[in-house]
XYZ file of C-alpha atoms in Angstrom:
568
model
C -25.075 -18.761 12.564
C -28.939 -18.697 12.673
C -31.424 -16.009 12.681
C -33.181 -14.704 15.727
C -36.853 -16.176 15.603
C -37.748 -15.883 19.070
C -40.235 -13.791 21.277
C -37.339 -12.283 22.904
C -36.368 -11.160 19.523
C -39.417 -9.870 18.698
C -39.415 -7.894 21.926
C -36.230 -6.229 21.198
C -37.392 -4.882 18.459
C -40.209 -3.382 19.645
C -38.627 -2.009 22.415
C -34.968 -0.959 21.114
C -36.092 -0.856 17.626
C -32.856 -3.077 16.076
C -31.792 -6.297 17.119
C -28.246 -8.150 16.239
C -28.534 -10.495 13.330
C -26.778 -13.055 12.422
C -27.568 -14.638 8.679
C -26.247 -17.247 7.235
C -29.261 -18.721 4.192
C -29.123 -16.603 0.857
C -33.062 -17.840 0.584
C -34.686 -16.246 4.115
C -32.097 -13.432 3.895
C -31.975 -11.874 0.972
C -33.694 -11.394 -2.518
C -32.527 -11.503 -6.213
C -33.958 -8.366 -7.097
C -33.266 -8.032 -11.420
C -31.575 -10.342 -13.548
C -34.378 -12.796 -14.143
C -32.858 -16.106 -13.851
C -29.613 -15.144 -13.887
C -29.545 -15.298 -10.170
C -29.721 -18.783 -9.108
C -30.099 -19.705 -5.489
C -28.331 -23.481 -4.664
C -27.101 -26.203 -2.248
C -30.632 -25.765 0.469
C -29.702 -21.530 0.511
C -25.875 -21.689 1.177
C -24.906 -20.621 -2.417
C -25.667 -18.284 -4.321
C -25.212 -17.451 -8.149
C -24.858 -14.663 -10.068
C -24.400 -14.655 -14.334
C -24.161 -11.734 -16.953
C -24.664 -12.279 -20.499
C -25.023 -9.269 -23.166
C -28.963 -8.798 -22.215
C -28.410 -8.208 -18.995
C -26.522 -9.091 -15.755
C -28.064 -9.578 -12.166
C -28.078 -8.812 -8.567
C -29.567 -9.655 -4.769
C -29.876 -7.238 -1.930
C -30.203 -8.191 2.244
C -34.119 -7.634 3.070
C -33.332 -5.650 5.950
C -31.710 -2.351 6.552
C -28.641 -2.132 8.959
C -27.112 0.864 10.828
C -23.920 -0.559 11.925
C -23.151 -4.540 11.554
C -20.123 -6.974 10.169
C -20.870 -8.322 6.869
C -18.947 -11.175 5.536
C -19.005 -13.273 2.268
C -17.495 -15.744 0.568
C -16.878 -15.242 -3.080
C -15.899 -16.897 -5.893
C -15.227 -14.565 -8.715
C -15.510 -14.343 -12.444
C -12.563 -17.173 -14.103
C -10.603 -16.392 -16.956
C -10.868 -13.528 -19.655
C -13.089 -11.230 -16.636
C -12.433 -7.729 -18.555
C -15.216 -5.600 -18.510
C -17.458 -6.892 -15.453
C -17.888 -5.898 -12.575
C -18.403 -8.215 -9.147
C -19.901 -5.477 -6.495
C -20.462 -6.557 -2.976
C -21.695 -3.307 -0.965
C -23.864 -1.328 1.407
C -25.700 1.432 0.474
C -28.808 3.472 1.071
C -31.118 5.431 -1.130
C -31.997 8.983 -2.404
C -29.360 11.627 -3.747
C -27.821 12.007 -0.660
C -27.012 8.014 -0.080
C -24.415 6.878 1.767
C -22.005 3.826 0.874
C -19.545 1.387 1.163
C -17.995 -0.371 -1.376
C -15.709 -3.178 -2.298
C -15.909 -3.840 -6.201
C -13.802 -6.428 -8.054
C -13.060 -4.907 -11.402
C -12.384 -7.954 -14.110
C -9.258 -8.247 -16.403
C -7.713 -10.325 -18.803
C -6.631 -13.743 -18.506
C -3.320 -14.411 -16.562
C -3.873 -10.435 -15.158
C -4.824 -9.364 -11.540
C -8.374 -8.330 -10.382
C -8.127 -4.802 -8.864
C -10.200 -4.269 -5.583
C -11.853 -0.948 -6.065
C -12.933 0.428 -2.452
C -14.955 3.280 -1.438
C -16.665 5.263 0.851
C -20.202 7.328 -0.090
C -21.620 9.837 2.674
C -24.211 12.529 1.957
C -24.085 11.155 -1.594
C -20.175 12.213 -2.018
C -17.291 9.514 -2.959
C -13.952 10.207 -4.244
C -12.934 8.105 -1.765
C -11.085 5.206 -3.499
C -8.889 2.895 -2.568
C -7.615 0.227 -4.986
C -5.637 -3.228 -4.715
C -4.788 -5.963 -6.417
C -4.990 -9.473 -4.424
C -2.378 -11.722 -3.758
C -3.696 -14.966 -4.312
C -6.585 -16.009 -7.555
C -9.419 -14.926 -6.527
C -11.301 -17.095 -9.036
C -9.505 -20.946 -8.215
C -11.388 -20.878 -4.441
C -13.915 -18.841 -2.171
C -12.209 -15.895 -0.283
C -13.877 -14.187 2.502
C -14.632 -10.393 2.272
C -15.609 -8.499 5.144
C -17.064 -4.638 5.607
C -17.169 -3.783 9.251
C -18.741 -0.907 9.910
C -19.148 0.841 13.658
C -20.062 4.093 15.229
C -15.735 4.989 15.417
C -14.605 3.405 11.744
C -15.288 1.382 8.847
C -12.754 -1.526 8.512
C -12.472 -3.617 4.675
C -10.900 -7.230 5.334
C -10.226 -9.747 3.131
C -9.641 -13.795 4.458
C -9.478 -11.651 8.344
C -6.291 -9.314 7.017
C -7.421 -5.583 7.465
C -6.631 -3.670 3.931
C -7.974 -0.373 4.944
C -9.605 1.952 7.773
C -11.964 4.589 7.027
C -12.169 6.951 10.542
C -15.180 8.646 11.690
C -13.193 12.271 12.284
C -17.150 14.007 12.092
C -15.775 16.159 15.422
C -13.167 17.732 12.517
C -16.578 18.060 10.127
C -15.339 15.083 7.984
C -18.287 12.885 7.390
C -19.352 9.733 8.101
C -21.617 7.175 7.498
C -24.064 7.168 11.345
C -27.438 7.911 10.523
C -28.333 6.353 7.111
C -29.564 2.278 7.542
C -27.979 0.415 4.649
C -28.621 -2.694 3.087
C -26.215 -5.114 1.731
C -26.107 -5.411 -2.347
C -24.326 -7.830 -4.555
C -24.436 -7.821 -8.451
C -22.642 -8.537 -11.423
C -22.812 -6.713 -14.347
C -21.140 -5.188 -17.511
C -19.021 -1.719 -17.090
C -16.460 -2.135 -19.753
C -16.848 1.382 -20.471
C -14.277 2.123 -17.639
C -13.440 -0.970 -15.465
C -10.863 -2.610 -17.053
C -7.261 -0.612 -18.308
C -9.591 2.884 -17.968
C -11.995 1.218 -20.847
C -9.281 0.264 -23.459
C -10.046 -3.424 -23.236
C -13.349 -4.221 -23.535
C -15.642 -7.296 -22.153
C -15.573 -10.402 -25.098
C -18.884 -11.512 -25.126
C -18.016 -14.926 -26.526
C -16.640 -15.686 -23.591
C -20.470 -15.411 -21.899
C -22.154 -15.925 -19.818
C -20.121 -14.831 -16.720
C -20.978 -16.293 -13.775
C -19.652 -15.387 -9.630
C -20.513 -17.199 -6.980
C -21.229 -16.274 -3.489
C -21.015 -18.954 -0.533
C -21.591 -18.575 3.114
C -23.223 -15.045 4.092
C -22.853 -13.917 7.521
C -24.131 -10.517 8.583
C -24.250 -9.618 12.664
C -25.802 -6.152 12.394
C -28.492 -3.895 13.538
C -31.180 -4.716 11.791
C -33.758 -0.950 11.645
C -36.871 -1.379 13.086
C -38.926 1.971 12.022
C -37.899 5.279 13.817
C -36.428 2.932 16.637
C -33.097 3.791 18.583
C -30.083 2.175 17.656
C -28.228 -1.025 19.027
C -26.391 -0.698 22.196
C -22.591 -0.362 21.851
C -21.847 -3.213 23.955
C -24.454 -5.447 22.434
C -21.374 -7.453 20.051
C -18.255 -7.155 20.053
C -17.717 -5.905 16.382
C -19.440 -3.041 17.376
C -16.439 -1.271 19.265
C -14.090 -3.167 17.028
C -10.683 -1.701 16.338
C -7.628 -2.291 14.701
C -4.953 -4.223 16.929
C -1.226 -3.929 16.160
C -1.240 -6.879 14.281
C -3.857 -6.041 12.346
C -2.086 -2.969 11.937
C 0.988 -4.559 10.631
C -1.265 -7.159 8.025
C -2.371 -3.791 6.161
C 0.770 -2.109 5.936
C 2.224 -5.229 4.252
C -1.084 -4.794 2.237
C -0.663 -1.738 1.339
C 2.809 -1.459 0.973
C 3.139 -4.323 -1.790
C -0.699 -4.781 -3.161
C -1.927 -0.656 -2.654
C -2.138 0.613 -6.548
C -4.689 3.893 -5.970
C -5.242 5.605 -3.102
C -7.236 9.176 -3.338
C -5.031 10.638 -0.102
C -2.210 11.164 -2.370
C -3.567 11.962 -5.876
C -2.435 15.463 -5.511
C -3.080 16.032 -9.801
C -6.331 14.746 -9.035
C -7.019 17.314 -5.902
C -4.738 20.640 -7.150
C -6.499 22.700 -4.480
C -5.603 20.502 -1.557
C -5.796 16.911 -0.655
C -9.088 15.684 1.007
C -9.640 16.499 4.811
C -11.317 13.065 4.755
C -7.195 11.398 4.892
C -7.708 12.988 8.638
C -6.801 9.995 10.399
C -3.768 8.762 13.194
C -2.160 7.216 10.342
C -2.113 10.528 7.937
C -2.581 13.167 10.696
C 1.110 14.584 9.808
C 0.093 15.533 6.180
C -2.920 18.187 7.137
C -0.466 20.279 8.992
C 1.532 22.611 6.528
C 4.516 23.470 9.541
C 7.149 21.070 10.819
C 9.592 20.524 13.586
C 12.889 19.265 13.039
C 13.857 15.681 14.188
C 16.935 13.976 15.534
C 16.456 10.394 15.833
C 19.098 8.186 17.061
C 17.150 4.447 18.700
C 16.186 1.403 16.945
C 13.886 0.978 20.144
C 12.053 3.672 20.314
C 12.085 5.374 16.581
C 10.997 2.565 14.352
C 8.145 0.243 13.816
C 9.667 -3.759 12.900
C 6.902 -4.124 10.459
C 7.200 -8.116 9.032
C 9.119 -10.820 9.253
C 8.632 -11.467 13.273
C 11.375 -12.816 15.057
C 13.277 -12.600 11.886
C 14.285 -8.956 13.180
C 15.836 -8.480 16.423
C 16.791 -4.922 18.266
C 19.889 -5.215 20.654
C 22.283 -3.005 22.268
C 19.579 -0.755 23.758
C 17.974 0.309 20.921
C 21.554 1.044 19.433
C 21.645 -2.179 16.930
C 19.026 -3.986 14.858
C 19.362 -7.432 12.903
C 17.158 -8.222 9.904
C 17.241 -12.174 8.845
C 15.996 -14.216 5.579
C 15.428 -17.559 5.522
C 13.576 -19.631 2.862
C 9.796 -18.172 4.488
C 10.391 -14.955 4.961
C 12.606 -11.696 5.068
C 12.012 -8.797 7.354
C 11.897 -4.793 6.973
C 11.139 -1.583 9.620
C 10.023 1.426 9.063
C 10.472 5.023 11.004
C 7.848 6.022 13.381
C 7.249 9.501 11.579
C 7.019 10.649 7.912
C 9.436 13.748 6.857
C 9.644 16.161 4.230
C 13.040 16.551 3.626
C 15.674 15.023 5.539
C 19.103 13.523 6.079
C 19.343 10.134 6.874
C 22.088 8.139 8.085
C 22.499 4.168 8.988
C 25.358 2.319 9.391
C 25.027 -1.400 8.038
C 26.930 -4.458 7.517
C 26.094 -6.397 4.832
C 25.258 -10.078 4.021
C 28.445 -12.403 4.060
C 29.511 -14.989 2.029
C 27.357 -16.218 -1.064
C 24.596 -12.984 -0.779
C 23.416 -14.243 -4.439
C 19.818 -13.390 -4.846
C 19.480 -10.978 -1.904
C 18.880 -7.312 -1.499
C 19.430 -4.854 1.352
C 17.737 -2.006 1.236
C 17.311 1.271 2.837
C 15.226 3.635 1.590
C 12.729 6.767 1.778
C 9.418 4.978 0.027
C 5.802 3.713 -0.105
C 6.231 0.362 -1.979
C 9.439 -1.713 -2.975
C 9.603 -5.442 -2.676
C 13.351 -7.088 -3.456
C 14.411 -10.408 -3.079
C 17.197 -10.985 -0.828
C 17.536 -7.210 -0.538
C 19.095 -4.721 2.093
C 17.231 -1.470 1.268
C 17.698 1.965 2.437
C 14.727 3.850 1.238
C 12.912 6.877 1.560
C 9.065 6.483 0.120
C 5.449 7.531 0.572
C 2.413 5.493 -0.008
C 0.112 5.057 -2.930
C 0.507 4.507 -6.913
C 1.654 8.221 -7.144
C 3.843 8.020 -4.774
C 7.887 9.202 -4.091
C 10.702 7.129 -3.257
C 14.348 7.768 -2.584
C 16.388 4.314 -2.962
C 19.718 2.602 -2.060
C 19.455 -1.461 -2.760
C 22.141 -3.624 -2.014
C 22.214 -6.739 -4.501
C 23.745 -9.718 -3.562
C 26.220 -11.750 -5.316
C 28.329 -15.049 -5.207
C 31.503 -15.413 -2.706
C 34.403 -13.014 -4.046
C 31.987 -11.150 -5.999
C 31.412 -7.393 -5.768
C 27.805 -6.188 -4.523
C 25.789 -3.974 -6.522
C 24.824 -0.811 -5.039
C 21.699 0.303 -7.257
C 20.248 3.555 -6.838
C 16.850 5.318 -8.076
C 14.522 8.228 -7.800
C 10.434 7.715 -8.155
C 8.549 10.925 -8.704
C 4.305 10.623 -8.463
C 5.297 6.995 -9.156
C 7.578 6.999 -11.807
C 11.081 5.724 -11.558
C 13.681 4.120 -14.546
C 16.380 6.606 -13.283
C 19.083 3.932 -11.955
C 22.383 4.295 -11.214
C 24.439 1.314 -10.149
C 28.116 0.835 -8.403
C 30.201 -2.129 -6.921
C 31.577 -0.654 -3.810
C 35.652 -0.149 -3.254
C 35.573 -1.737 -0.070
C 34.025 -4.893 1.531
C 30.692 -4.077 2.642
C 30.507 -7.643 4.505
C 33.485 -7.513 6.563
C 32.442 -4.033 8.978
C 29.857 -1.826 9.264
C 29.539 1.744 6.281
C 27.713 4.445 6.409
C 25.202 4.974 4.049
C 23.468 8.972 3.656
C 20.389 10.287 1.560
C 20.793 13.958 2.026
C 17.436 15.045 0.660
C 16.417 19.230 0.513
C 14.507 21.323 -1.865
C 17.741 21.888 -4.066
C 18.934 18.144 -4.955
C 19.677 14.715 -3.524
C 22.618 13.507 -2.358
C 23.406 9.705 -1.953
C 27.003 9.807 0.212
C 28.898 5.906 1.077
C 31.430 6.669 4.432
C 30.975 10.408 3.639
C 31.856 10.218 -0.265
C 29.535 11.463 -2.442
C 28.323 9.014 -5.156
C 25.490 10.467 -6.751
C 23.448 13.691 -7.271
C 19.888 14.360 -8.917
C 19.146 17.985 -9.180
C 15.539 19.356 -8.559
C 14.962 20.425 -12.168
C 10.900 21.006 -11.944
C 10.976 24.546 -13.239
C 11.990 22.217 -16.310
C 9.401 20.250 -15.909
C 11.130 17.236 -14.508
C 9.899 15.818 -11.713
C 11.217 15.956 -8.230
C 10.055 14.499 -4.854
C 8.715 18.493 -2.718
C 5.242 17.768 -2.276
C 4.928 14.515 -0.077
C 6.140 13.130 3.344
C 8.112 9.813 3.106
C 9.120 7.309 5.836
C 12.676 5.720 5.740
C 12.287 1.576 5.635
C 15.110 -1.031 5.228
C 14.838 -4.534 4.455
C 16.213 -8.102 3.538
C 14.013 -10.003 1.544
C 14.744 -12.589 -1.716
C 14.488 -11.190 -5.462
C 16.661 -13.980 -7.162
C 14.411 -13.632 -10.019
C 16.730 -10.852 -10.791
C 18.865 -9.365 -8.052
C 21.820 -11.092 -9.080
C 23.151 -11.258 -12.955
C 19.865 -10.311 -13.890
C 18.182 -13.422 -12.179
C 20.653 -16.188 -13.708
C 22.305 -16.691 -10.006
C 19.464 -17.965 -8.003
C 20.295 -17.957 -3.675
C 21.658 -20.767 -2.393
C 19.260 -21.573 0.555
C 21.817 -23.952 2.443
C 23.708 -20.791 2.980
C 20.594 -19.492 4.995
C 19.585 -17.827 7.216
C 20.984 -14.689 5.942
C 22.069 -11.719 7.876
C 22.234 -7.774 7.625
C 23.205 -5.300 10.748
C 22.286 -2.074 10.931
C 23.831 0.421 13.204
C 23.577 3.939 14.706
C 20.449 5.145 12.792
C 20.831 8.932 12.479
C 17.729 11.010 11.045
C 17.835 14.865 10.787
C 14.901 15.672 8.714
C 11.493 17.944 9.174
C 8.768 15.731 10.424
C 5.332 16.658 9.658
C 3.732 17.787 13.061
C 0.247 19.969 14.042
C 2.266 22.238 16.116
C 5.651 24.659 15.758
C 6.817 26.687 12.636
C 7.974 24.908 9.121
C 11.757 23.964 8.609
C 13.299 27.602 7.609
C 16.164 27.588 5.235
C 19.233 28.041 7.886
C 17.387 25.575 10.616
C 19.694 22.825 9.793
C 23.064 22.705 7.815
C 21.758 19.917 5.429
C 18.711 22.306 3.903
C 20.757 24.600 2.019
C 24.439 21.995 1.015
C 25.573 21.742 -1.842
C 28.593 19.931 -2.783
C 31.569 21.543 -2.913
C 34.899 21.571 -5.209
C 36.592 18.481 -3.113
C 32.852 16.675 -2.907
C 32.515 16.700 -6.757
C 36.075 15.411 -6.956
C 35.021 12.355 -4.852
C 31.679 12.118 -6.765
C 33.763 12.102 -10.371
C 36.606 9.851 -9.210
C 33.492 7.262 -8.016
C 31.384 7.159 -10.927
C 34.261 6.796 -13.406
C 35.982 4.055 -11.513
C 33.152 2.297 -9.535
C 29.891 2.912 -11.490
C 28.415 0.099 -13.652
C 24.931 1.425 -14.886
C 23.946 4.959 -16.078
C 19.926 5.571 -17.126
C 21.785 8.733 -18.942
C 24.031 6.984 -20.787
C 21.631 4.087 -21.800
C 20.487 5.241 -25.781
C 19.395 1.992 -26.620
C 16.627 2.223 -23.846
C 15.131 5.642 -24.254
C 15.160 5.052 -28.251
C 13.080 8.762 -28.350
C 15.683 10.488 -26.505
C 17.369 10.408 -23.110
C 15.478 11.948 -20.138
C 14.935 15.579 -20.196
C 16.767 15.690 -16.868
C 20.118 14.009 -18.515
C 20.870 16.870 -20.523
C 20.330 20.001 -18.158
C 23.114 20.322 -15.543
């Protein structure tokens, strides 16, 4: 893309005061601003540079301001033993009361992940991050990172999949970046006071100098003109840019497997209340503090297929839905709404045949990834986050499945409990429940209770009270350890592989801006409690059927058993 250098340029600017922009030479578009030589411009101002050494490191900046605009880059990043630097690539303005938009890589040690460190500055206030790792090496090739920033939201993408949104909500007094012209900034220098492991592992200087590399600028923007008016909105097409369904879809995979930090559900960090600046479609449910009560009962209409494509298939009006594996890919959905508290039902039939190396799952939770899995889960989002799990783990022809269980509070889990099933879960469909309320959870297989964890936080063990979950389910591969501990590896002749699922019942509060919260008697499933006959059931099952008991496991917890193991 080249630069406008025309009259008719030159007139826009004088009359509208901004002009779109589109950049593509590191020497007539920006300048290296400190670092001395350390920032080296190459290949006739396509390439671009940047090295850090103990003196000092070094950085560039656009030389023109921007209200609104699309900036991509390509980057290379730091190779090998990284820990300690930093790789910025940003907009910001100046004074006190900046604004700014951030995507920093934050350097590790060899053979470990980068971690994408996002934020958002207005009026000079963050404490907006976002962080991720990446799912490819950053540092073997160029990647493209993009900031796209418009008059309705701010959009981070990285090689064209959207990460994360950032909503301008200033009609609900949340701010947002409008008024302040930015400029673009890259730099690389030394923070090993904090950026890698929280500052335990420091940068190794021996390993200097560290160099990045940035390739191929593009920036399509509003370039500020004085006290001029800003672009029109129809002038480009970024400018009333939005996210699609499918790019909808690329960041929930993003998030759900990659998301490690994100400030909308750091409720330690926030003890008065979560940020109002989570206001968005996406987290709308969790500002209200009331709730409705839900009955869902239709593949069609009350979940989202969120990957594998055609892979999933919804049949019998809404009443039936079909998740497949094949070598490529698995395939997962998710409920439309988020609850806080809940029983959930689903009927499934599992994988037939040689299921080794899969998992079914179904589940209340915010990330799980299982190969070859059927999962029932329960979870919410972020490195803090709750989950509620049922996994299904495959296993060779004649050989029991392994139901695991678990329980993730503010993102801690390592409370498993496993069974092989009395029936065969292949041959017709079972109903699998997570009966979750303010007293305990319940995990029930055709109405038999298998397994209880008790909400024990006056004890100070944790329990999932404080944040909305969705229920997912999935099929996807995890022969690295699914089956006999990873020894079994799938058989991919066998695929593709198969899991129904099957009259999807959901009775659970869903967080909503209008009605009153859940009371106590509104539903028969906030106040049970198993009974004398239920806690026969639940004794016969775990001393015939269970394999695996966290509580029972002393050679694991060396230091003691969980606190929650001993209290009854």
């Amino acid at each position: 893309m080249s630069s406008f250098h025309s009259a008719t340029a030159l007139l826009l600017v004088l009359l509208l005061g901004c002009f779109i922009a589109s950049m593509a030479d590191f020497s007539s578009t920006v300048d290296i601003t400190w670092g001395d030589h350390r920032g080296t411009i190459s290949r006739n101002g396509q390439q671009l540079s940047l090295s850090l050494d103990k003196i000092s490191g070094s950085g560039f900046q656009s030389k023109q301001e921007f209200l609104f605009g699309k900036f991509d880059m390509k980057i290379k990043l730091v190779p090998g033993n990284s820990a300690g630097t930093v790789t910025a690539y940003y907009l910001s303005s100046q004074g006190p009361f900046h604004d700014e938009i951030d995507m920093e890589f934050l350097g590790n040690l060899s053979g470990q992940p980068y971690t994408l460190h996002t934020n958002v500055y207005t009026q000079g206030k963050g404490n907006r991050e976002q962080q991720f790792h990446l799912w490819f090496d950053p540092t073997a090739d160029f990647h493209t990172y993009t900031i796209l920033w418009n008059p309705q939201q701010i959009m981070f993408y990285v090689d064209g999949g959207l990460i994360r949104v950032f909503r301008n909500h200033q009609s609900a007094g949340i701010a947002y970046p409008s008024k302040q012209a930015m400029r673009l900034y890259s730099s690389l220098w030394d923070a090993e006071d904090w950026a890698t492991q929280g500052g335990r592992v420091k940068t190794d200087w021996t390993k200097a100098p560290f160099t990045a590399t940035f390739g191929n600028i593009g920036i399509s923007g509003c370039a500020k003109t004085g006290l001029s008016s800003s672009c029109d909105a129809s002038s480009s097409a970024w400018m009333n840019q939005a996210a699609v369904t499918s790019d909808l879809q690329k960041m929930n995979w993003v998030q759900k497997n990659y998301m490690i930090y994100n400030y909308c559900r750091d409720v330690q960090r926030f003890p008065q209340g979560l940020p109002l600046d989570m206001y968005s479609l996406a987290i709308l449910f969790l500002l209200s503090s009331v709730f409705i009560c839900a009955s869902m009962a239709n593949f069609g209409t009350d979940v989202d297929v969120t990957w594998g494509g055609q892979r999933a298939v919804v049949t019998n009006n809404g009443q039936q839905l079909s998740l497949s594996l094949d070598r490529s890919s698995g395939a997962g959905f998710q409920s439309k709404q988020e609850f806080l508290f809940g029983k959930f039902d689903m009927k499934i039939k599992l994988v037939h045949g040689n299921s080794a190396g899969t998992v079914t799952a179904y589940y209340t939770n915010a990330n799980g990834f299982f190969l070859l899995l059927i999962l029932e889960q329960l979870s919410s989002q972020g490195a803090l986050h709750d989950e509620i799990d049922m996994e299904f783990l495959g296993n060779l022809s004649g050989q029991p499945y392994t139901l695991h269980t678990n329980v993730y509070t503010q993102g801690k889990g390592n409370r498993e409990q496993q069974f092989h099933l009395w029936f065969d879960p292949t041959a017709d469909f079972h109903t699998y429940t997570i009966l979750w309320n303010p007293q305990q959870i319940m995990w029930y297989v055709d109405g038999t209770p298998i397994r209880v964890y008790r909400n024990h936080e006056s004890s100070g063990v944790g329990y999932p009270s404080k944040q909305a979950m969705r229920m997912y389910s999935s099929l996807w591969d995890a022969e690295d350890w699914a089956t006999q501990g990873g020894r079994v590896k799938t058989d991919w002749t066998q695929a593709p592989f198969t899991a129904s699922f099957s009259d999807v019942g959901i009775n659970g509060c869903v967080w909503s801006g209008s009605g009153s919260s859940c009371g106590s008697s509104s539903s028969s499933w906030m106040n049970q409690v198993l009974v004398a006959s239920d806690q026969q059931k639940l004794a016969w099952v775990q001393k015939n059927y269970m394999t695996y008991n966290y509580c029972s496991d002393a050679q694991r917890f060396p230091q003691g058993l969980p606190p929650e193991c001993s209290l009854a």
